[in-house]
PDB file of C-alpha atoms in Angstrom:
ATOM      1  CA  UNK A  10      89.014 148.378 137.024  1.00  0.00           C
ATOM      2  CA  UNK A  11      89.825 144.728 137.641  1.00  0.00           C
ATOM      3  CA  UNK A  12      93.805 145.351 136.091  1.00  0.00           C
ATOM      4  CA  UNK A  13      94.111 148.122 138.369  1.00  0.00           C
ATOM      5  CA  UNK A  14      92.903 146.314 141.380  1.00  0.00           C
ATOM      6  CA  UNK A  15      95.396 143.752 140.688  1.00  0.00           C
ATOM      7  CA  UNK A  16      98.458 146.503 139.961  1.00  0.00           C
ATOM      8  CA  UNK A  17      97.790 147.884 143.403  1.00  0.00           C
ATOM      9  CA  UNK A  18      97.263 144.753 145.436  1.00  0.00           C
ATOM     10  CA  UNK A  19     100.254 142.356 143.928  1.00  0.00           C
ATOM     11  CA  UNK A  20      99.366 139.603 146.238  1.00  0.00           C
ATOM     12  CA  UNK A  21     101.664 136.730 147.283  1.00  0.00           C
ATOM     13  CA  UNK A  22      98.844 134.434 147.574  1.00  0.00           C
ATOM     14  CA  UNK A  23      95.622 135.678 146.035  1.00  0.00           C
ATOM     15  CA  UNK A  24      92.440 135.169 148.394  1.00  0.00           C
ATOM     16  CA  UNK A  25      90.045 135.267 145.616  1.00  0.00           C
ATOM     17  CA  UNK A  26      88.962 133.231 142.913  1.00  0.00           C
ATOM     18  CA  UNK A  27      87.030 133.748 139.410  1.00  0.00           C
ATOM     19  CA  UNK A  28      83.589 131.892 138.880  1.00  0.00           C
ATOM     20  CA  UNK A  29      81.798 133.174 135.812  1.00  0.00           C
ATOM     21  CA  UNK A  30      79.370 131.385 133.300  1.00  0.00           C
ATOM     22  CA  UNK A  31      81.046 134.174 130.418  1.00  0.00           C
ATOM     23  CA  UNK A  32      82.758 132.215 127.591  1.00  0.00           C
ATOM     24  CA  UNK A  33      84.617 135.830 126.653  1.00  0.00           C
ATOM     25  CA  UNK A  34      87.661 135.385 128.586  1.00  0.00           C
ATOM     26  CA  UNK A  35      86.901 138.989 129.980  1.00  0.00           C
ATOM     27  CA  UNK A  36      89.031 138.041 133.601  1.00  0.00           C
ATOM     28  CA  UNK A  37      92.062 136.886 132.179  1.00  0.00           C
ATOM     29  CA  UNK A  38      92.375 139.518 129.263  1.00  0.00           C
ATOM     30  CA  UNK A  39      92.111 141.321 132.100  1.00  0.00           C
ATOM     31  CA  UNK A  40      94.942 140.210 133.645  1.00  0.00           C
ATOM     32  CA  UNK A  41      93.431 137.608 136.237  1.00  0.00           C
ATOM     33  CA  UNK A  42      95.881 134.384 136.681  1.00  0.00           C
ATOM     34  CA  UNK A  43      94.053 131.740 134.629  1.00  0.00           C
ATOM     35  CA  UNK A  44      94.668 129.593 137.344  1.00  0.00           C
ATOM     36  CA  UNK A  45      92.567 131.587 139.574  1.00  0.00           C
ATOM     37  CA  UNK A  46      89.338 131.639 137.018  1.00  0.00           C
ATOM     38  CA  UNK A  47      86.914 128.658 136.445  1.00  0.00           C
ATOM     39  CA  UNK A  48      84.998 129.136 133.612  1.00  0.00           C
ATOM     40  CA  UNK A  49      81.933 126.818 134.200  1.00  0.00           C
ATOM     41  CA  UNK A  50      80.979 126.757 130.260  1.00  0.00           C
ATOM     42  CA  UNK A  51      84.317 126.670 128.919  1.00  0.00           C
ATOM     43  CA  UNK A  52      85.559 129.789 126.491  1.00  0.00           C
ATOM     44  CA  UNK A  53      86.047 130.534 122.467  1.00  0.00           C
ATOM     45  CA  UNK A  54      89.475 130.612 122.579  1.00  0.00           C
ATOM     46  CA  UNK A  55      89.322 126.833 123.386  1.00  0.00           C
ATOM     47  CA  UNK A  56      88.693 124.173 120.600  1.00  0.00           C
ATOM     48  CA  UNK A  57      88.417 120.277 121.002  1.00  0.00           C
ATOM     49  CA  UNK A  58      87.348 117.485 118.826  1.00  0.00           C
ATOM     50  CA  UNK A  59      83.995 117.869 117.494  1.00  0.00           C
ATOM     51  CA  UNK A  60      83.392 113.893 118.606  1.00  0.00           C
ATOM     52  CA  UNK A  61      85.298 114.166 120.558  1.00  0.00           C
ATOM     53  CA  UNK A  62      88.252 111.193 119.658  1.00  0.00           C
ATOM     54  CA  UNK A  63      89.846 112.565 123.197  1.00  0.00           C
ATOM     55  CA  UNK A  64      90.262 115.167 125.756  1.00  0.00           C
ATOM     56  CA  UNK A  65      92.687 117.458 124.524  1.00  0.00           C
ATOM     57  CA  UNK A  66      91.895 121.123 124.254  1.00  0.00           C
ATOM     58  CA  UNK A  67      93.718 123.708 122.727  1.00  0.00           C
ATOM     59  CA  UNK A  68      93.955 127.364 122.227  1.00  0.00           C
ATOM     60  CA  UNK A  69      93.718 129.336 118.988  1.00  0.00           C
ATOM     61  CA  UNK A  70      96.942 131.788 118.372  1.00  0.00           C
ATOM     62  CA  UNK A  71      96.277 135.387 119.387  1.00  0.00           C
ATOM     63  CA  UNK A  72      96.457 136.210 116.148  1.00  0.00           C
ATOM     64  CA  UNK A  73      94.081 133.493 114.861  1.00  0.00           C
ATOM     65  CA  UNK A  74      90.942 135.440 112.623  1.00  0.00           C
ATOM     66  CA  UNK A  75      87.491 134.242 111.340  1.00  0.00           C
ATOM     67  CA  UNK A  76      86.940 135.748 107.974  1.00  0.00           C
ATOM     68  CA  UNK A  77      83.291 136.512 108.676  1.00  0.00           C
ATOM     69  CA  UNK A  78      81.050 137.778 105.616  1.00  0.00           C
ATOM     70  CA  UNK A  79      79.011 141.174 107.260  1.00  0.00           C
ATOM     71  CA  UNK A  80      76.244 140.121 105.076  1.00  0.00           C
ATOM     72  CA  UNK A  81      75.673 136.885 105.596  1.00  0.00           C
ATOM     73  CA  UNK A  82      77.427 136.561 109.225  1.00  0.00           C
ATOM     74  CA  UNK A  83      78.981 133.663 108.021  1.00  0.00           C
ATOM     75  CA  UNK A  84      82.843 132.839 108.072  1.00  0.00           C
ATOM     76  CA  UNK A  85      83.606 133.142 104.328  1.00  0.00           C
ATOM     77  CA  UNK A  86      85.313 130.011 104.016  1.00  0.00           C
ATOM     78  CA  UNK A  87      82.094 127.985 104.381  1.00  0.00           C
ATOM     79  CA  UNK A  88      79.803 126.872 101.495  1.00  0.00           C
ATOM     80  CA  UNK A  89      77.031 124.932 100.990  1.00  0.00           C
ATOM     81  CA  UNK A  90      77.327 121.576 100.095  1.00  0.00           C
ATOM     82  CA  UNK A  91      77.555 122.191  96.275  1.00  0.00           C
ATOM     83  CA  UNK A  92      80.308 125.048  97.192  1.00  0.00           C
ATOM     84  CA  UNK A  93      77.993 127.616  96.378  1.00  0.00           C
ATOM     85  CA  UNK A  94      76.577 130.953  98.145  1.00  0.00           C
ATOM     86  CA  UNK A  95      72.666 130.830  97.160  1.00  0.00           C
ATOM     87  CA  UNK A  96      71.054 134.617  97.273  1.00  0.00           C
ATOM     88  CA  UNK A  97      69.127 133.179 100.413  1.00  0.00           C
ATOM     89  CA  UNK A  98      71.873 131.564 102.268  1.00  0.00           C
ATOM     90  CA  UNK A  99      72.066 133.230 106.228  1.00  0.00           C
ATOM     91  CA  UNK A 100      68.228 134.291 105.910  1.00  0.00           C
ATOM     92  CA  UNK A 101      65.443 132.763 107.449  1.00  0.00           C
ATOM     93  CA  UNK A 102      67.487 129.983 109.051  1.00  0.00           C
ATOM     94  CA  UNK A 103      65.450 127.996 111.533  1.00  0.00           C
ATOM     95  CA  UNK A 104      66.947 125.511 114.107  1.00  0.00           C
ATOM     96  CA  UNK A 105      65.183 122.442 114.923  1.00  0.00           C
ATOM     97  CA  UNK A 106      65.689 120.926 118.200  1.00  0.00           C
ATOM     98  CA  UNK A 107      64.792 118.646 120.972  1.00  0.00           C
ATOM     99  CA  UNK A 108      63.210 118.957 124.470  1.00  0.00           C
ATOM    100  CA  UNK A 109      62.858 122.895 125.982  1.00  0.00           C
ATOM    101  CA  UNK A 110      64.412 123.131 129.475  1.00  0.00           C
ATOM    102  CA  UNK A 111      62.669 124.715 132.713  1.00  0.00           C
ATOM    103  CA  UNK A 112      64.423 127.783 133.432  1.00  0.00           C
ATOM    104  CA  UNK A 113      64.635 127.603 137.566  1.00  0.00           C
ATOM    105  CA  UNK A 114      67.268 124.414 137.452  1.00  0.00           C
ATOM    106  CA  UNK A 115      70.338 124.209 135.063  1.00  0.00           C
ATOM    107  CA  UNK A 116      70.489 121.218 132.948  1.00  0.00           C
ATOM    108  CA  UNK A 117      72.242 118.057 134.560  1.00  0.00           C
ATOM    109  CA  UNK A 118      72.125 116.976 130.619  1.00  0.00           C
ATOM    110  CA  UNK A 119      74.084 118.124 127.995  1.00  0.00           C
ATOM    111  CA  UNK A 120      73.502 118.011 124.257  1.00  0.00           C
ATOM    112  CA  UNK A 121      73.826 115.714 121.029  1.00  0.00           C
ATOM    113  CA  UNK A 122      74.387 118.056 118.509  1.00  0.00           C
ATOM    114  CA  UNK A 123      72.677 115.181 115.747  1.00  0.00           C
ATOM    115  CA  UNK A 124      69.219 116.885 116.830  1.00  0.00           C
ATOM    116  CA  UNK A 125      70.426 120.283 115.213  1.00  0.00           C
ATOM    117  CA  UNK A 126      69.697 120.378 111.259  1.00  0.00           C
ATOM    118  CA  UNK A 127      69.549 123.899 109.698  1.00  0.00           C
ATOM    119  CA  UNK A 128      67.107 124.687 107.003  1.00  0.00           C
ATOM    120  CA  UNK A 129      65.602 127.100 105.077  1.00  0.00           C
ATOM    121  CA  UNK A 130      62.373 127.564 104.220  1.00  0.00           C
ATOM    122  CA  UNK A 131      62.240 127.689 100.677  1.00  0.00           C
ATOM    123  CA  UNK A 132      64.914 124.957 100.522  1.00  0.00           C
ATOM    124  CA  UNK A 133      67.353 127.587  98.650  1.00  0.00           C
ATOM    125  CA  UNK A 134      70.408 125.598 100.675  1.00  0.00           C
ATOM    126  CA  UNK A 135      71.623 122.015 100.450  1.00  0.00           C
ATOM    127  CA  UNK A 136      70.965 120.297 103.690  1.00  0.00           C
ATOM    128  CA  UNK A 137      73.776 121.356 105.552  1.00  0.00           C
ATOM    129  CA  UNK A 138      76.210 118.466 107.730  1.00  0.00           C
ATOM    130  CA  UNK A 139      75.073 117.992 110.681  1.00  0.00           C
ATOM    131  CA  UNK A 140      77.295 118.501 113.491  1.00  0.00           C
ATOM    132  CA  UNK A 141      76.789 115.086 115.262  1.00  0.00           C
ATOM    133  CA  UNK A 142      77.768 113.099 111.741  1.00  0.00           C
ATOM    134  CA  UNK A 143      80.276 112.644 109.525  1.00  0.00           C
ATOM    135  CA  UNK A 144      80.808 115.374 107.069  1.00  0.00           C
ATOM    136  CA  UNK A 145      79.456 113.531 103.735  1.00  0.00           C
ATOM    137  CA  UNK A 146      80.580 116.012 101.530  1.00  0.00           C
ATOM    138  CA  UNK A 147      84.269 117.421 102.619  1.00  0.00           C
ATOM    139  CA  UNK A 148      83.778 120.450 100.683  1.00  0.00           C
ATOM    140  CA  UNK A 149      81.749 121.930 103.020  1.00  0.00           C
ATOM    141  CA  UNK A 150      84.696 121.959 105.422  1.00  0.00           C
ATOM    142  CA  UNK A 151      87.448 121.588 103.765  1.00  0.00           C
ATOM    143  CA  UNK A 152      89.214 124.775 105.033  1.00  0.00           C
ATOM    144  CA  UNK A 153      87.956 124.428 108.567  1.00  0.00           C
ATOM    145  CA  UNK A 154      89.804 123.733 112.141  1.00  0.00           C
ATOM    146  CA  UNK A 155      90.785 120.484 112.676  1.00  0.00           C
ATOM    147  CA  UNK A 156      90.609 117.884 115.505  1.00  0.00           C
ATOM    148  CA  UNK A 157      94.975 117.651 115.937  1.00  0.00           C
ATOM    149  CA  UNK A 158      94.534 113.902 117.175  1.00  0.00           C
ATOM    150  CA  UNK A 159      91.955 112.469 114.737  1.00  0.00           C
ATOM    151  CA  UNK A 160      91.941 115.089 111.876  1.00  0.00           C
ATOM    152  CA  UNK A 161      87.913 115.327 112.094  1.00  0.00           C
ATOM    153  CA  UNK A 162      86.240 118.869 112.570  1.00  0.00           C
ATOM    154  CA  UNK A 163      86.958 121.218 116.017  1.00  0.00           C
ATOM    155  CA  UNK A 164      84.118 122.516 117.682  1.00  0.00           C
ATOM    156  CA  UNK A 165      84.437 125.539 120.658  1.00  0.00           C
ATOM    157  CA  UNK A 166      85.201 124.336 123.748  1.00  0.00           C
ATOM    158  CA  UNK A 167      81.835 126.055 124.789  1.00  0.00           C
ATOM    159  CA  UNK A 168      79.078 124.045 126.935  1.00  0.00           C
ATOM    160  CA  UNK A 169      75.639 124.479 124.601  1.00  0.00           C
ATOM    161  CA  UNK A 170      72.615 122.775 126.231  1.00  0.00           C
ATOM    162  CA  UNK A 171      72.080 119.174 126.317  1.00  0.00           C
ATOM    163  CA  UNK A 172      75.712 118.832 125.244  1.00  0.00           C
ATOM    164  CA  UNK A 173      77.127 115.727 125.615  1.00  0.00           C
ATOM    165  CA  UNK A 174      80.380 116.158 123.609  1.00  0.00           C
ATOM    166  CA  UNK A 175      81.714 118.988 125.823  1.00  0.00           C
ATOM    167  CA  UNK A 176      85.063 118.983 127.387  1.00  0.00           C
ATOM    168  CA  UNK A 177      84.698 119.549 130.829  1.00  0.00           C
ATOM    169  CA  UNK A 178      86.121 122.938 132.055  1.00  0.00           C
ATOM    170  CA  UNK A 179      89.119 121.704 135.079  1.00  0.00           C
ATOM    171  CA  UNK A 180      87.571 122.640 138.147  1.00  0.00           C
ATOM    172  CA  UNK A 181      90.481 121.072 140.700  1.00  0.00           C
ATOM    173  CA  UNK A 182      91.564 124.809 140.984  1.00  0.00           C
ATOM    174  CA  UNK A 183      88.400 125.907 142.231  1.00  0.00           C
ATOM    175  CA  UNK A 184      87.408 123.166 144.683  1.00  0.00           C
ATOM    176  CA  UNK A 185      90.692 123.619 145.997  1.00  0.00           C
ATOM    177  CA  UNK A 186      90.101 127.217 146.578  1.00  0.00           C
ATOM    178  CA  UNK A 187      86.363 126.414 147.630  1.00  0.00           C
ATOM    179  CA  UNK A 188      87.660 123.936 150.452  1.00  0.00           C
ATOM    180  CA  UNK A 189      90.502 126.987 152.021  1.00  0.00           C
ATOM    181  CA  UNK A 190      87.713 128.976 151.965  1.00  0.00           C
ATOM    182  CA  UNK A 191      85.400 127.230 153.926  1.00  0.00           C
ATOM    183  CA  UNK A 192      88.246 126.023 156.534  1.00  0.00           C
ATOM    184  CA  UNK A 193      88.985 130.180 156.632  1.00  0.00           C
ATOM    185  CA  UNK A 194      85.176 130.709 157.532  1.00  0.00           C
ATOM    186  CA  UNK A 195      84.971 128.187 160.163  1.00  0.00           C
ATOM    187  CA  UNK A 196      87.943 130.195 161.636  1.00  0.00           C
ATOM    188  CA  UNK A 197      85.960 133.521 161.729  1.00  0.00           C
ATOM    189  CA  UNK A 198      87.489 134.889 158.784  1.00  0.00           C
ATOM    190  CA  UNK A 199      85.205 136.310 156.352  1.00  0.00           C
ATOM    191  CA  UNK A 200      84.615 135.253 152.687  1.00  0.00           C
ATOM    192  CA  UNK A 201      82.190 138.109 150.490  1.00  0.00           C
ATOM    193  CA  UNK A 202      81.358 136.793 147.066  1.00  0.00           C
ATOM    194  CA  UNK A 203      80.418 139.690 144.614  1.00  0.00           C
ATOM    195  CA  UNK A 204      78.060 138.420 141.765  1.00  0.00           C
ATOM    196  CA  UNK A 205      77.216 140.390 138.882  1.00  0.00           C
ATOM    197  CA  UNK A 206      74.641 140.486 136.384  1.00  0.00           C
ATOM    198  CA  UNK A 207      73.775 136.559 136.607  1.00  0.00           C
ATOM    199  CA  UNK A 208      70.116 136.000 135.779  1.00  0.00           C
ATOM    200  CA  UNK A 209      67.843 132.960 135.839  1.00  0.00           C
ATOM    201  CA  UNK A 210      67.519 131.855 132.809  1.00  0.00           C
ATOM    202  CA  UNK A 211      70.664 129.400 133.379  1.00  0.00           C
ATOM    203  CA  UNK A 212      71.220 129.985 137.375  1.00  0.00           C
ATOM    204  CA  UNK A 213      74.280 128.094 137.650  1.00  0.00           C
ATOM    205  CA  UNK A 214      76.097 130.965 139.128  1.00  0.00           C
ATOM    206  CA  UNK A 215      73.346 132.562 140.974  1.00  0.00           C
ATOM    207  CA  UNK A 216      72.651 128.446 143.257  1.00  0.00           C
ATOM    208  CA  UNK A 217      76.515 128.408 143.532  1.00  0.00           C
ATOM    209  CA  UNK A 218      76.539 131.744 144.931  1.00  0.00           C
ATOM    210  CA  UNK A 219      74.043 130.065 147.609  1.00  0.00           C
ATOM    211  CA  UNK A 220      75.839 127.072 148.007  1.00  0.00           C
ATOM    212  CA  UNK A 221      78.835 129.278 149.141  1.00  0.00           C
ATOM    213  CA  UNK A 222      76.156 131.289 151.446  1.00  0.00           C
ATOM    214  CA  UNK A 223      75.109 128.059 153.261  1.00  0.00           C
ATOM    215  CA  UNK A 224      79.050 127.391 154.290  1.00  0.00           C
ATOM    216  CA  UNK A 225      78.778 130.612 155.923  1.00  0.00           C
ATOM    217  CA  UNK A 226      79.651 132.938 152.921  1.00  0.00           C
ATOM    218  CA  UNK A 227      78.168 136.718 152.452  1.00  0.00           C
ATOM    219  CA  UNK A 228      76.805 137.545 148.729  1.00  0.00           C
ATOM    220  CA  UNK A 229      76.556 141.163 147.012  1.00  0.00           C
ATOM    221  CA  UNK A 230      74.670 140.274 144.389  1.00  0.00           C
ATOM    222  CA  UNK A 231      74.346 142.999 141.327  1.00  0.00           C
ATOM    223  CA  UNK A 232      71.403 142.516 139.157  1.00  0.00           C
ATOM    224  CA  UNK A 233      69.316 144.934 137.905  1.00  0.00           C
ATOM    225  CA  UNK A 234      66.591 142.550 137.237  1.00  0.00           C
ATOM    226  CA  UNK A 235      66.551 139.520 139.946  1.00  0.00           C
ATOM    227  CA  UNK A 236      68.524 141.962 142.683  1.00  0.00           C
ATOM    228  CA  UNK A 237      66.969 139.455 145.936  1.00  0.00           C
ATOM    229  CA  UNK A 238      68.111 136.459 147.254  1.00  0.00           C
ATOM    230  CA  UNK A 239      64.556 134.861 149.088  1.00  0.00           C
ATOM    231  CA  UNK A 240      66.529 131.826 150.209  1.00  0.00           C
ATOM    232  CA  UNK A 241      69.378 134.110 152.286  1.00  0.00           C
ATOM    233  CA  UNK A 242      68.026 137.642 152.985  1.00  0.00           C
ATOM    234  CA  UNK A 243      69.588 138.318 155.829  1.00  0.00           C
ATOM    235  CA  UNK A 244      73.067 137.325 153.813  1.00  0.00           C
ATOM    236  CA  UNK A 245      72.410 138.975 150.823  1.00  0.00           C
ATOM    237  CA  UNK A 246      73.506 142.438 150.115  1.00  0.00           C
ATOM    238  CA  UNK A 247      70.787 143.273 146.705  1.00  0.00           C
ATOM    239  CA  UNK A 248      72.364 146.005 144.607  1.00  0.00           C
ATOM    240  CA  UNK A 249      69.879 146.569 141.737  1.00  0.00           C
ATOM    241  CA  UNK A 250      71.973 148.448 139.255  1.00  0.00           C
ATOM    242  CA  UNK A 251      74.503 147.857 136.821  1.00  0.00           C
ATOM    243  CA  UNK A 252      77.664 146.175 137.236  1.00  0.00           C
ATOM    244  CA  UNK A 253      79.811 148.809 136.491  1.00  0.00           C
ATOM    245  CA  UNK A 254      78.154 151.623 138.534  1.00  0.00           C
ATOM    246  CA  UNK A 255      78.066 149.120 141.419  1.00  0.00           C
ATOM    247  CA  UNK A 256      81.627 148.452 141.293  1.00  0.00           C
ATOM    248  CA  UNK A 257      82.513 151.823 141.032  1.00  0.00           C
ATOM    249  CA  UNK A 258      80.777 152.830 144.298  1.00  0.00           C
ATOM    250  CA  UNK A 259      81.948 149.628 146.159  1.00  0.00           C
ATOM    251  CA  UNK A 260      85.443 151.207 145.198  1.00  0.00           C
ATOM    252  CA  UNK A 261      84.866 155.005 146.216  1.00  0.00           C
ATOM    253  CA  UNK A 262      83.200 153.239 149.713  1.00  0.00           C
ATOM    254  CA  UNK A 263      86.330 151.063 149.916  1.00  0.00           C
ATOM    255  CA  UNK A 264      88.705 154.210 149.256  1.00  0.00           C
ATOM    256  CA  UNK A 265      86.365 156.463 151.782  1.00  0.00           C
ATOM    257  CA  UNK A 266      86.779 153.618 154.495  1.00  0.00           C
ATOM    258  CA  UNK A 267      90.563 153.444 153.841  1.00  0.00           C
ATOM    259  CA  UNK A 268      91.275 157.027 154.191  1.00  0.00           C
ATOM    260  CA  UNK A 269      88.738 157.092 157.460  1.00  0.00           C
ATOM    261  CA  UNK A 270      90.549 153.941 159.519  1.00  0.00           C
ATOM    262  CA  UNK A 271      94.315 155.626 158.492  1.00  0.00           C
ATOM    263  CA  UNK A 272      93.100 159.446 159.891  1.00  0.00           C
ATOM    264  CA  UNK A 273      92.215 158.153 162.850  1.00  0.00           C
ATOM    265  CA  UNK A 274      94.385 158.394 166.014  1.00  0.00           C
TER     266      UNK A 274
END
């Protein structure tokens, strides 16, 4: 729906931008200008230094594949420490970590990957490299991507929580976009933002929504769970249904309003 939008539209100067917290690179596979999309939490198709030794981030070729084992769900080219694939490896795995976050406010902090060690319960795996450290044993990664400044491992250029080794995502584009908008608004033009299926487990999306709603913004917000917006009620239009079948009758409503304004004398 989104590639067709843009097929029939062809704008000279787009008057929308892209805010998700989805690391999927739906928008631009669906044709979306990268340059109009901000992904807050970054996206797989990005690597960086696992450090990180710098700032560069790169891309994966398209036609770039993880060998993943069904069985196990792990990428076949990793091994224990000893190089071996113990009858237990992939079950029972348990992740410690550090501090649990409150779910109303995202995380200001981000996370040291040293806390995360992966065990097993009956101790049927080495204990594995922990991400934060230096690989003692290379054969556990031997075959895996590479850091292209320092040689050391890549990581996804994904924000986890706590994580203080992420590359921040570019946001110029956005606040650039953010600060039009706003000028546009305080010239009686209006500015709609259409949020879908952001809950509140990590509300990033759902406070920047209202941030955007304080300048004077309106919000259709699409949730089938948290539909409301108590802060801006009167701004808020709450569509509690899916994504998809909300979309679909914003369209025929769109299509209905078209045909009614061009009929008319």
């Amino acid at each position: 729906m989104i590639r067709k939008k843009l097929e029939m539209t062809k704008l000279k100067e787009p008057d929308f931008f892209v805010y998700t917290s989805n690391v999927d690179t739906a928008f631009q596979r669906a044709g979306v200008d990268p340059a109009l999309i901000y992904e807050i939490h970054g996206d797989v198709m990005k690597w960086q230094c696992r450090i990180p030794c710098c700032q560069k981030v790169w891309s994966l070729p398209d036609d770039y594949r993880f060998q993943v084992d069904k069985d196990t769900r792990r990428t076949q080219r990793f091994r224990n420490a000893e190089g071996q694939k113990g009858e237990e490896e992939g079950k029972d795995l348990i992740y410690r970590h550090g501090k649990v976050l409150e779910i109303e406010e995202p995380s200001n902090r981000k996370m040291d990957f040293r806390g995360l060690t992966p065990y097993t319960q009956n101790q049927s795996l080495n204990r594995l490299v922990r991400f934060g450290d230096e690989a003692s044993n290379r054969k556990c990664f031997d075959e895996e991507l590479r850091c292209q400044v320092c040689d050391g491992l890549a990581r996804p250029n994904v924000l986890m929580f706590d994580d203080d080794r992420w590359i921040e995502t570019d946001e110029s584009n956005y606040k650039t976009w953010v600060k039009r908008a706003v000028a546009n608004m305080k010239l009686g033009k209006k500015v709609v933002i259409l949020e879908g299926g952001c809950g509140k487990r990590v509300p990033t999306v759902r406070l920047n929504s209202n941030k955007l709603v304080a300048s004077g913004a309106d919000l259709i917000r699409i949730n089938l769970d948290f539909p409301l917006n108590p802060k801006y009620p009167s701004k808020t239009v709450s569509l509690q249904t899916s994504v998809l079948n909300a979309l679909v009758g914003i369209d025929e409503a769109i299509r209905r309003l078209c045909y009614r304004t061009r009929s008319q004398p």
